[in-house]
XYZ file of C-alpha atoms in Angstrom:
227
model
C 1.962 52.278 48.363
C 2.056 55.965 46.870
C -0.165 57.241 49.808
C 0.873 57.801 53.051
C -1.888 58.115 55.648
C 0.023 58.401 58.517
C 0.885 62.173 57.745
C -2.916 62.555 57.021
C -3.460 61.333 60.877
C -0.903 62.900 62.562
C -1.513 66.122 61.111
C -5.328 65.670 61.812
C -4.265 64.964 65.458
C -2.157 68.436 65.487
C -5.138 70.397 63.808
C -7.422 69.517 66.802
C -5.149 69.726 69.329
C -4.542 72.942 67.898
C -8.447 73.762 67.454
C -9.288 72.476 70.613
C -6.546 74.611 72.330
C -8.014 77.914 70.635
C -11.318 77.382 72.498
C -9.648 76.808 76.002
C -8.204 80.275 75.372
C -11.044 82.119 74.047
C -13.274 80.511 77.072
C -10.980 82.246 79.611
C -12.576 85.631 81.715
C -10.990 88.491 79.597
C -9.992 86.974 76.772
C -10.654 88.973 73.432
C -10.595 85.793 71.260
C -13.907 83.963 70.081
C -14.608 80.366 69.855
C -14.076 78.425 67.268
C -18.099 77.797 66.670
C -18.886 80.885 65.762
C -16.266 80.833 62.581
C -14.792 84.016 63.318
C -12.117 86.414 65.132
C -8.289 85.865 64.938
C -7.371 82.220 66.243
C -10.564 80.184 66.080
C -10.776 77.145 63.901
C -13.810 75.213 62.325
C -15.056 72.080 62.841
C -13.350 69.776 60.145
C -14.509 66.436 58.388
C -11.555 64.586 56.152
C -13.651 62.514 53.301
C -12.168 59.614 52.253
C -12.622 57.741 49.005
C -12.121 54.812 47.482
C -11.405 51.076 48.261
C -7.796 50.459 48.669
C -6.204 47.612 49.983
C -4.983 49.021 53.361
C -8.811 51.175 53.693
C -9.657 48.883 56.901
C -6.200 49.222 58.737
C -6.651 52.736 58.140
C -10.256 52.631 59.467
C -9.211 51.124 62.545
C -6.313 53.441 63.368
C -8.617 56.203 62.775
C -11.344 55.168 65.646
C -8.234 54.738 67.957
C -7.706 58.459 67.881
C -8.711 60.967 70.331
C -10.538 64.024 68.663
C -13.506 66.400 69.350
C -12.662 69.134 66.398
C -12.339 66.448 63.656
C -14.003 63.711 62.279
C -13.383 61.078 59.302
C -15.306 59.563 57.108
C -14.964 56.646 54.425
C -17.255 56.189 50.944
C -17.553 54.390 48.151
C -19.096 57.328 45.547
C -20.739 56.172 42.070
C -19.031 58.814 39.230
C -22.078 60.954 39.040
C -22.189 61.482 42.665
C -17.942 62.101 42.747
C -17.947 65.394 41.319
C -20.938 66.429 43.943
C -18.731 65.838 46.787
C -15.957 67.582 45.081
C -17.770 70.823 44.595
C -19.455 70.520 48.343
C -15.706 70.379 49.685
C -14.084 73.351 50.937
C -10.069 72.162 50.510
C -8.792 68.939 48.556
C -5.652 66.657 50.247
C -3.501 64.963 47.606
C -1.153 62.153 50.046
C 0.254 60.814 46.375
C 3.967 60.485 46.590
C 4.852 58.681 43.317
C 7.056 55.681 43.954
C 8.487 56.458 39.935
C 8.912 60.264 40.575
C 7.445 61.032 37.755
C 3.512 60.390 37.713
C 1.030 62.969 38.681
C -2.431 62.632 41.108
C -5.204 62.617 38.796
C -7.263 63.460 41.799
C -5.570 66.243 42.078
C -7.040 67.408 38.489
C -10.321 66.313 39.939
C -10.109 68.349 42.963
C -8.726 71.692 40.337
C -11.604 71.017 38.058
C -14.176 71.215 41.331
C -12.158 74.512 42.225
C -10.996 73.181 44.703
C -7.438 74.448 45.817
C -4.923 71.476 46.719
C -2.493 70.666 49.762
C -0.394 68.306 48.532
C 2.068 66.042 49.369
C 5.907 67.540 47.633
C 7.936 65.401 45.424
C 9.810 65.915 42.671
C 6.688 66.483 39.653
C 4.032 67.675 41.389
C 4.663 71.426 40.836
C 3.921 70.293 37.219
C 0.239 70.206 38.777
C 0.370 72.459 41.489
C 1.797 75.734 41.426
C 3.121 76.478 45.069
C 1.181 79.918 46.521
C -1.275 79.898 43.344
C -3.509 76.605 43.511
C -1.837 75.118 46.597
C 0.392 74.563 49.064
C 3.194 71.722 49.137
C 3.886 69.586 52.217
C 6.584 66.876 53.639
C 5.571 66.278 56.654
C 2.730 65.952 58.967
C 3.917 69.387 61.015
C 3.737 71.210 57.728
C 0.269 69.707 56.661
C -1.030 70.459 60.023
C 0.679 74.165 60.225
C -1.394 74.534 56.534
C -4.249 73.194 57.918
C -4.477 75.953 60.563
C -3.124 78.886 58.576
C -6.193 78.255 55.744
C -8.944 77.283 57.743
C -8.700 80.031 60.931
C -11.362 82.150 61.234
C -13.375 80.021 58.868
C -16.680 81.754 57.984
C -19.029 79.612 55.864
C -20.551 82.294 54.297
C -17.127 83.389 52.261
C -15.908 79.767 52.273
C -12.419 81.023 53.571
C -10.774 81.706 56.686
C -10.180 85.231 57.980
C -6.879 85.771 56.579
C -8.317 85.357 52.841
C -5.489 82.378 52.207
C -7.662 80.173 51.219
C -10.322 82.775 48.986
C -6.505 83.547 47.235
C -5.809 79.986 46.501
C -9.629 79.168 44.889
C -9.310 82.204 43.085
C -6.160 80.761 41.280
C -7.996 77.586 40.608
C -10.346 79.336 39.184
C -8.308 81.612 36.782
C -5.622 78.617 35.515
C -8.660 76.552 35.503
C -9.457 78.766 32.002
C -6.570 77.963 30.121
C -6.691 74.330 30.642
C -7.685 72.446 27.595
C -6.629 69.157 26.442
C -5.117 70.310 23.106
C -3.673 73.292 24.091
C -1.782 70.587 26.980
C -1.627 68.069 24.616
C 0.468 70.623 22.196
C 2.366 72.033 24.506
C 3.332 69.172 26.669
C 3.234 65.833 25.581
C 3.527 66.376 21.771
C 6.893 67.975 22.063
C 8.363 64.828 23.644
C 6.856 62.151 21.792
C 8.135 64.173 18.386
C 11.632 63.681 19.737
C 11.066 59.777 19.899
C 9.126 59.885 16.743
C 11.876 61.908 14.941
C 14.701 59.690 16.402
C 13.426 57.027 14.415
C 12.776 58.164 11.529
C 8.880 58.776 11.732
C 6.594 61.600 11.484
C 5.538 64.430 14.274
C 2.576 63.226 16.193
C -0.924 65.174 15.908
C -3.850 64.528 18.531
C -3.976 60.288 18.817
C -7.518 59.298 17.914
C -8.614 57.528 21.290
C -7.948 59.257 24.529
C -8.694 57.525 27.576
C -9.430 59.275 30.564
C -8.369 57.977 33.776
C -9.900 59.214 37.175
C -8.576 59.064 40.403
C -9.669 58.989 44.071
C -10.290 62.161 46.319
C -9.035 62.909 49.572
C -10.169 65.807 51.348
């Protein structure tokens, strides 16, 4: 498969051991740290809840592993969403997680356009086209490993405050503001021109045929959404 859960649950572990931790400390006499309820102050961390779409073949295994593990600062939970009602849960999301790893190299998460046009800033998994889709820093962050989508985890979400929809340290606010400015320039000719045109001119060309214009039937394909 292209997805690989097990990073999504071992770095969902990490995140609320790592939550979980924070409110030990900020319980103790003295200490200048608040809890993690409250949604602000330097290392406190918010409740999370990973969403899960779709209806793939391994869902159930997945499912099962998931009630096996021990958490009190995160929760999971698994729908099948009719396309009107995708797009809701998209924009009520606060971060989108893109586990596609491309078995080919070369094919890109159409959930992670999903998640971009929901402005919704990306962590994804890293391999070798994605920052095609994702520009590292700017609309998200990259990871290979659980540690590194855990460490992410923690470094957008501390301090989370509802209100602002970022954590204290404004990663997050700077990441959903670059959503929201590439988001402007994406059109589907102005891609279509620069991007796929180019190379299918070059096949064209080699045999003897015309430059392609815009094809008259596009088909749209839509993927699932992890978050």
């Amino acid at each position: 498969p292209d997805e690989n859960f097990d990073i999504l649950l071992k770095a969902a572990q990490q995140y609320d051991d790592a939550a979980a931790a924070a409110d030990g400390a900020g319980s103790k006499p003295g200490s200048s740290k608040q809890s993690s309820s409250n949604g602000s102050g330097g290392n406190s961390y918010p409740d999370v809840v990973f969403v899960i779409t779709g209806r793939g073949p391994q869902r159930e295994m997945y499912l099962s592993r998931i009630r096996q593990l021990r958490l009190s600062r995160v929760a999971f939970c698994s729908m099948w969403l009719e396309p009107d009602d995708y797009p809701l849960m998209l924009g009520a999301a606060d971060l989108g997680v893109s586990l596609h790893m491309s078995s080919s190299g070369i094919d890109l998460p159409m959930k992670v356009v999903d998640m971009f046009g929901a402005g919704l800033p990306v962590c994804a998994a890293d391999f070798q086209c994605i920052g095609e889709l994702v520009a590292e820093g700017k609309t998200g962050l990259l990871f290979s490993s659980a540690e590194q989508l855990a460490q992410q985890l923690l470094r957008l979400l501390e301090g989370f405050d509802e209100v602002a929809g970022s954590g204290a340290n404004g990663n997050l606010a700077q990441l959903r503001a670059g959503v929201a400015g590439e988001q402007g320039h994406w059109r589907w000719r102005d891609n279509w021109d620069k991007v796929a045109a180019p190379v299918f001119a070059k096949i064209v060309d080699a045999h003897g045929g015309s430059s392609p214009g815009v094809p008259s039937t596009a088909v749209g394909c839509r993927g699932m959404k992890l978050a």
